[in-house]
Every structure is written in structure tokens, then in C-alpha cells.
Amino acid sequence: MSIGEKGRGFRILAGFLVLWISGLLIGGLGSVRSWDPPYSNPATDGKRNLWFIAQAAAGPIAFGFAALDASLIRGAEDDELIEITMHDQTTGTAHRFTSIGHAADFGTLFCALAGLINFAVALDAGGRATSDRRGNGR
Amino acid sequence: MTALPWVPFMQPLPGVQANWLWLLPILVFGIAMMYKAVRVVDLATYWREVGMMTMQVLLAFLGLATGVFMIVQWIVPLLPVG
């Protein structure tokens, strides 16, 4: 479906890719994770990552990278895992490439914002008639 | 096989923990690109508007940081203890 504003669409895509690719570069594959949020112990918690709700608004690309994370990072073989002490003093394991600290925070944030703004853009595109676009009070 | 120092998209970016503040301009720039692509009336002014919004948001952050710094460093120490 098109509303005939390809120039605008390509610029939106460019902005989306700046945020999405930056997020993945900063935090690695763990930036887009549907289960086991950062700082949780998968062995004891195993809970849904709420940040993924925002990231899922990016569309199939979010589910694709979440699946990659699930297979390459969370589902890695034992020799790729290291033992770590969690914030609640329990002992857990994590992939040696798991991002922590600001890298995990910003990677997740970049991708979540890309998804959220993508959702807002979709609402904007679907909410008004083509003749009503830009110029009339916007 | 020699191990690479950093595998993009697989490993987190090295040095982020100490230099995270430099991520802020990139974040604001990306947001401005998407926001202005929807909002601008004339796409010919797109990049100028993106640059202006990025600078405005960064200056707002700087102003907020300065204000909080002044409160914490100068005003809070003047408050009576207890």
C-alpha cells in the first residue's frame, strides 16, 4: 500500500536504519531480545522482555533479529557460556558476548525507539487522507 | 584462526561503558531523521530541519544538565542538614 510519498518514506526508512543498526552495533544481537531481559537469570527467571514490545513495532525485522538472538546467543552451546553472578547474588550463565551496562541499555533503547517511532509513522500514514498531508497546519 | 577484536552485530561495541555520552547525538539524530521526515512541509529543507532539531535537543540536554549540576553542587550544600 502506498500513499504516494516515496521521498518521505525513504527518509523515514533511513532514520529507522540509523537507529536500528546503531542499536545492534552498540549492544550486539542481545539488543533485540524477546525473552530473558538483561540482568535477569534465565535459569531462575525466564521472563518476557518488555522492551521487545516496543521493538516489535518495527515489524518482521524485530522478530528476525530476536530469533537470531535466541539461536546464536541465548541458545548457544555450553562452551560459549560463562558463569556470572547476577545482581541478586544468584549464580547464572551468560553467553560470552552478552552485553551489559550502557552497551545493553543503549542498544536496547535505540532499537526500541526505532520501533516506537515506526509505529507512530504508521499511524500518521494511515490516519489522514493524501490530500490532507503536510501543509495544512503541520 | 586469529580472533577478531570485535565482531559487529555479535559483540557489544567496545568502550561504550566509558564513552556512552557520545551515543546521545546519534540517538537524537536518528529520532530527528524519522520525526522530520513526517513533519516537514517541503522536503528540500529536510536536512536543515534535522540538523536544527538535533542541535535544539542537544542544547536542551546541556541546559538541563547545567541546571541539575548547579542544584546539586551549589544549592543542595546550602540546605540545612537534618
mmCIF file of C-alpha atoms in Angstrom:
data_model
loop_
_atom_site.group_PDB
_atom_site.id
_atom_site.type_symbol
_atom_site.label_atom_id
_atom_site.label_comp_id
_atom_site.label_asym_id
_atom_site.label_seq_id
_atom_site.Cartn_x
_atom_site.Cartn_y
_atom_site.Cartn_z
ATOM 1 C CA MET A 1 0.000 0.000 0.000
ATOM 2 C CA SER A 2 1.307 3.447 -0.880
ATOM 3 C CA ILE A 3 0.152 6.981 -0.187
ATOM 4 C CA GLY A 4 2.470 8.324 -2.867
ATOM 5 C CA GLU A 5 5.141 9.964 -0.729
ATOM 6 C CA LYS A 6 8.184 7.909 -1.623
ATOM 7 C CA GLY A 7 10.708 10.645 -0.777
ATOM 8 C CA ARG A 8 9.283 10.922 2.679
ATOM 9 C CA GLY A 9 9.188 7.137 3.013
ATOM 10 C CA PHE A 10 12.856 6.714 2.082
ATOM 11 C CA ARG A 11 13.847 9.359 4.628
ATOM 12 C CA ILE A 12 11.803 7.593 7.308
ATOM 13 C CA LEU A 13 13.498 4.317 6.359
ATOM 14 C CA ALA A 14 16.926 5.981 6.540
ATOM 15 C CA GLY A 15 16.181 7.321 10.032
ATOM 16 C CA PHE A 16 14.861 3.944 11.122
ATOM 17 C CA LEU A 17 18.004 2.187 9.880
ATOM 18 C CA VAL A 18 20.259 4.730 11.647
ATOM 19 C CA LEU A 19 18.567 3.869 14.955
ATOM 20 C CA TRP A 20 18.197 0.137 14.364
ATOM 21 C CA ILE A 21 21.695 -0.557 13.019
ATOM 22 C CA SER A 22 23.279 1.722 15.641
ATOM 23 C CA GLY A 23 21.422 -0.197 18.360
ATOM 24 C CA LEU A 24 22.669 -3.531 17.057
ATOM 25 C CA LEU A 25 26.223 -2.218 16.671
ATOM 26 C CA ILE A 26 26.213 -0.830 20.223
ATOM 27 C CA GLY A 27 24.611 -3.710 22.088
ATOM 28 C CA GLY A 28 25.128 -6.635 19.754
ATOM 29 C CA LEU A 29 22.453 -9.180 18.962
ATOM 30 C CA GLY A 30 21.186 -9.075 22.558
ATOM 31 C CA SER A 31 19.723 -5.625 21.883
ATOM 32 C CA VAL A 32 16.666 -7.251 20.324
ATOM 33 C CA ARG A 33 15.572 -9.961 22.719
ATOM 34 C CA SER A 34 12.074 -11.271 23.259
ATOM 35 C CA TRP A 35 12.835 -13.309 26.409
ATOM 36 C CA ASP A 36 15.277 -13.057 29.328
ATOM 37 C CA PRO A 37 15.906 -9.311 29.607
ATOM 38 C CA PRO A 38 19.390 -8.065 30.558
ATOM 39 C CA TYR A 39 20.270 -8.541 34.242
ATOM 40 C CA SER A 40 17.855 -11.464 34.633
ATOM 41 C CA ASN A 41 18.937 -15.001 35.295
ATOM 42 C CA PRO A 42 17.413 -17.254 32.617
ATOM 43 C CA ALA A 43 17.856 -20.268 34.899
ATOM 44 C CA THR A 44 15.596 -18.805 37.578
ATOM 45 C CA ASP A 45 13.545 -16.133 35.844
ATOM 46 C CA GLY A 46 12.812 -16.917 32.214
ATOM 47 C CA LYS A 47 10.533 -13.964 31.702
ATOM 48 C CA ARG A 48 9.382 -11.854 28.785
ATOM 49 C CA ASN A 49 11.472 -8.806 27.859
ATOM 50 C CA LEU A 50 9.053 -5.864 27.922
ATOM 51 C CA TRP A 51 11.379 -3.740 25.759
ATOM 52 C CA PHE A 52 10.594 -6.133 22.943
ATOM 53 C CA ILE A 53 7.010 -4.849 22.839
ATOM 54 C CA ALA A 54 8.350 -1.502 21.600
ATOM 55 C CA GLN A 55 10.894 -3.184 19.335
ATOM 56 C CA ALA A 56 8.222 -5.435 17.827
ATOM 57 C CA ALA A 57 6.579 -2.317 16.375
ATOM 58 C CA ALA A 58 9.467 -2.280 13.887
ATOM 59 C CA GLY A 59 7.845 -5.261 12.189
ATOM 60 C CA PRO A 60 9.296 -8.549 10.916
ATOM 61 C CA ILE A 61 12.887 -7.282 11.242
ATOM 62 C CA ALA A 62 12.442 -7.315 15.050
ATOM 63 C CA PHE A 63 11.219 -10.895 15.106
ATOM 64 C CA GLY A 64 14.032 -11.916 12.767
ATOM 65 C CA PHE A 65 16.747 -10.455 14.982
ATOM 66 C CA ALA A 66 15.028 -11.842 18.111
ATOM 67 C CA ALA A 67 15.144 -15.280 16.505
ATOM 68 C CA LEU A 68 18.840 -14.777 15.682
ATOM 69 C CA ASP A 69 19.494 -13.797 19.296
ATOM 70 C CA ALA A 70 17.568 -16.823 20.515
ATOM 71 C CA SER A 71 19.625 -19.196 18.378
ATOM 72 C CA LEU A 72 23.102 -17.604 18.494
ATOM 73 C CA ILE A 73 23.273 -16.007 21.950
ATOM 74 C CA ARG A 74 20.625 -17.457 24.258
ATOM 75 C CA GLY A 75 20.691 -20.869 22.651
ATOM 76 C CA ALA A 76 24.464 -21.143 22.410
ATOM 77 C CA GLU A 77 26.417 -24.282 23.265
ATOM 78 C CA ASP A 78 27.800 -24.681 26.787
ATOM 79 C CA ASP A 79 31.379 -23.915 25.705
ATOM 80 C CA GLU A 80 30.224 -20.411 24.668
ATOM 81 C CA LEU A 81 28.782 -19.677 28.130
ATOM 82 C CA ILE A 82 30.499 -18.161 31.134
ATOM 83 C CA GLU A 83 29.433 -18.316 34.759
ATOM 84 C CA ILE A 84 28.372 -14.988 36.217
ATOM 85 C CA THR A 85 26.997 -13.645 39.485
ATOM 86 C CA MET A 86 23.693 -11.864 38.957
ATOM 87 C CA HIS A 87 22.589 -8.650 40.688
ATOM 88 C CA ASP A 88 20.559 -10.742 43.161
ATOM 89 C CA GLN A 89 23.698 -12.746 44.032
ATOM 90 C CA THR A 90 22.447 -15.893 42.330
ATOM 91 C CA THR A 91 24.797 -17.725 40.013
ATOM 92 C CA GLY A 92 23.879 -17.929 36.378
ATOM 93 C CA THR A 93 25.391 -18.350 32.970
ATOM 94 C CA ALA A 94 25.538 -15.961 30.051
ATOM 95 C CA HIS A 95 26.969 -16.034 26.559
ATOM 96 C CA ARG A 96 30.455 -14.524 26.465
ATOM 97 C CA PHE A 97 29.160 -11.883 24.016
ATOM 98 C CA THR A 98 26.226 -10.820 26.214
ATOM 99 C CA SER A 99 26.175 -7.042 26.507
ATOM 100 C CA ILE A 100 25.950 -5.448 29.936
ATOM 101 C CA GLY A 101 25.863 -1.926 31.335
ATOM 102 C CA HIS A 102 25.496 1.030 28.992
ATOM 103 C CA ALA A 103 26.036 -1.113 25.885
ATOM 104 C CA ALA A 104 22.986 -3.227 26.787
ATOM 105 C CA ASP A 105 20.947 -0.188 27.835
ATOM 106 C CA PHE A 106 21.635 1.941 24.776
ATOM 107 C CA GLY A 107 21.442 -0.931 22.303
ATOM 108 C CA THR A 108 18.000 -1.834 23.628
ATOM 109 C CA LEU A 109 16.909 1.811 23.753
ATOM 110 C CA PHE A 110 17.979 2.583 20.151
ATOM 111 C CA CYS A 111 16.028 -0.384 18.768
ATOM 112 C CA ALA A 112 13.005 0.286 20.987
ATOM 113 C CA LEU A 113 12.832 3.911 19.832
ATOM 114 C CA ALA A 114 13.140 2.822 16.202
ATOM 115 C CA GLY A 115 10.134 0.550 16.727
ATOM 116 C CA LEU A 116 8.082 3.130 18.600
ATOM 117 C CA ILE A 117 8.644 5.880 16.032
ATOM 118 C CA ASN A 118 7.932 3.400 13.247
ATOM 119 C CA PHE A 119 4.583 2.743 14.918
ATOM 120 C CA ALA A 120 3.884 6.485 15.172
ATOM 121 C CA VAL A 121 4.786 6.914 11.484
ATOM 122 C CA ALA A 122 2.401 4.100 10.522
ATOM 123 C CA LEU A 123 -0.392 5.761 12.500
ATOM 124 C CA ASP A 124 0.362 9.072 10.777
ATOM 125 C CA ALA A 125 0.348 7.496 7.319
ATOM 126 C CA GLY A 126 -2.916 5.682 7.902
ATOM 127 C CA GLY A 127 -4.698 8.427 9.793
ATOM 128 C CA ARG A 128 -5.099 11.120 7.185
ATOM 129 C CA ALA A 129 -6.140 11.359 3.581
ATOM 130 C CA THR A 130 -3.446 12.033 0.974
ATOM 131 C CA SER A 131 -4.861 15.490 0.236
ATOM 132 C CA ASP A 132 -4.528 16.340 3.923
ATOM 133 C CA ARG A 133 -0.808 15.695 4.053
ATOM 134 C CA ARG A 134 1.689 18.344 5.139
ATOM 135 C CA GLY A 135 0.935 21.983 4.787
ATOM 136 C CA ASN A 136 -2.458 22.171 6.462
ATOM 137 C CA GLY A 137 -1.368 23.262 9.879
ATOM 138 C CA ARG A 138 1.516 20.777 10.028
ATOM 139 C CA MET B 1 42.483 -18.567 13.008
ATOM 140 C CA THR B 2 43.072 -15.192 14.641
ATOM 141 C CA ALA B 3 40.199 -13.930 16.754
ATOM 142 C CA LEU B 4 38.815 -10.588 15.674
ATOM 143 C CA PRO B 5 38.946 -7.855 18.333
ATOM 144 C CA TRP B 6 35.295 -7.003 17.718
ATOM 145 C CA VAL B 7 32.628 -8.803 15.704
ATOM 146 C CA PRO B 8 29.999 -6.196 14.708
ATOM 147 C CA PHE B 9 26.361 -7.093 15.438
ATOM 148 C CA MET B 10 27.512 -10.094 17.516
ATOM 149 C CA GLN B 11 29.540 -8.473 20.263
ATOM 150 C CA PRO B 12 28.703 -5.218 22.048
ATOM 151 C CA LEU B 13 30.663 -2.167 20.898
ATOM 152 C CA PRO B 14 33.861 -1.863 22.961
ATOM 153 C CA GLY B 15 34.371 1.258 25.070
ATOM 154 C CA VAL B 16 30.694 2.183 25.407
ATOM 155 C CA GLN B 17 30.708 1.993 29.202
ATOM 156 C CA ALA B 18 33.207 4.855 29.483
ATOM 157 C CA ASN B 19 32.040 6.894 26.484
ATOM 158 C CA TRP B 20 28.269 6.451 26.484
ATOM 159 C CA LEU B 21 27.583 10.193 26.274
ATOM 160 C CA TRP B 22 28.759 10.193 22.635
ATOM 161 C CA LEU B 23 25.806 7.951 21.798
ATOM 162 C CA LEU B 24 23.379 10.757 22.599
ATOM 163 C CA PRO B 25 23.964 12.789 19.381
ATOM 164 C CA ILE B 26 23.497 9.635 17.283
ATOM 165 C CA LEU B 27 20.264 8.813 19.109
ATOM 166 C CA VAL B 28 18.881 12.332 18.720
ATOM 167 C CA PHE B 29 19.966 12.463 15.063
ATOM 168 C CA GLY B 30 18.127 9.214 14.272
ATOM 169 C CA ILE B 31 14.985 10.388 16.042
ATOM 170 C CA ALA B 32 15.148 13.737 14.228
ATOM 171 C CA MET B 33 15.528 11.983 10.860
ATOM 172 C CA MET B 34 12.332 9.984 11.371
ATOM 173 C CA TYR B 35 10.378 12.781 13.010
ATOM 174 C CA LYS B 36 11.240 15.439 10.435
ATOM 175 C CA ALA B 37 10.558 13.068 7.534
ATOM 176 C CA VAL B 38 6.951 13.036 8.707
ATOM 177 C CA ARG B 39 6.657 16.668 9.760
ATOM 178 C CA VAL B 40 8.424 18.857 7.188
ATOM 179 C CA VAL B 41 6.213 20.535 4.602
ATOM 180 C CA ASP B 42 8.948 20.892 1.955
ATOM 181 C CA LEU B 43 11.430 18.034 1.714
ATOM 182 C CA ALA B 44 14.019 20.458 0.313
ATOM 183 C CA THR B 45 14.518 21.784 3.846
ATOM 184 C CA TYR B 46 14.669 18.290 5.371
ATOM 185 C CA TRP B 47 18.356 18.097 6.294
ATOM 186 C CA ARG B 48 18.420 21.655 7.637
ATOM 187 C CA GLU B 49 15.407 20.853 9.837
ATOM 188 C CA VAL B 50 17.029 17.605 11.008
ATOM 189 C CA GLY B 51 20.207 19.474 11.916
ATOM 190 C CA MET B 52 18.261 22.176 13.733
ATOM 191 C CA MET B 53 16.195 19.703 15.749
ATOM 192 C CA THR B 54 19.300 17.713 16.663
ATOM 193 C CA MET B 55 21.062 20.852 17.880
ATOM 194 C CA GLN B 56 17.985 22.053 19.782
ATOM 195 C CA VAL B 57 17.533 18.763 21.626
ATOM 196 C CA LEU B 58 21.240 18.528 22.457
ATOM 197 C CA LEU B 59 21.233 22.112 23.720
ATOM 198 C CA ALA B 60 18.160 21.316 25.834
ATOM 199 C CA PHE B 61 20.022 18.346 27.324
ATOM 200 C CA LEU B 62 23.015 20.607 28.008
ATOM 201 C CA GLY B 63 20.774 23.177 29.696
ATOM 202 C CA LEU B 64 19.103 20.532 31.856
ATOM 203 C CA ALA B 65 22.471 19.049 32.801
ATOM 204 C CA THR B 66 23.775 22.516 33.724
ATOM 205 C CA GLY B 67 20.684 23.213 35.836
ATOM 206 C CA VAL B 68 20.905 19.906 37.695
ATOM 207 C CA PHE B 69 24.656 20.406 38.180
ATOM 208 C CA MET B 70 24.035 23.837 39.749
ATOM 209 C CA ILE B 71 21.314 22.469 42.041
ATOM 210 C CA VAL B 72 23.421 19.544 43.216
ATOM 211 C CA GLN B 73 26.718 21.393 43.540
ATOM 212 C CA TRP B 74 25.650 24.814 44.816
ATOM 213 C CA ILE B 75 22.076 24.801 46.157
ATOM 214 C CA VAL B 76 21.872 21.440 47.913
ATOM 215 C CA PRO B 77 25.011 22.108 50.039
ATOM 216 C CA LEU B 78 23.332 25.319 51.312
ATOM 217 C CA LEU B 79 20.355 23.378 52.714
ATOM 218 C CA PRO B 80 20.392 22.747 56.483
ATOM 219 C CA VAL B 81 21.424 19.243 57.475
ATOM 220 C CA GLY B 82 18.713 17.245 59.232
#
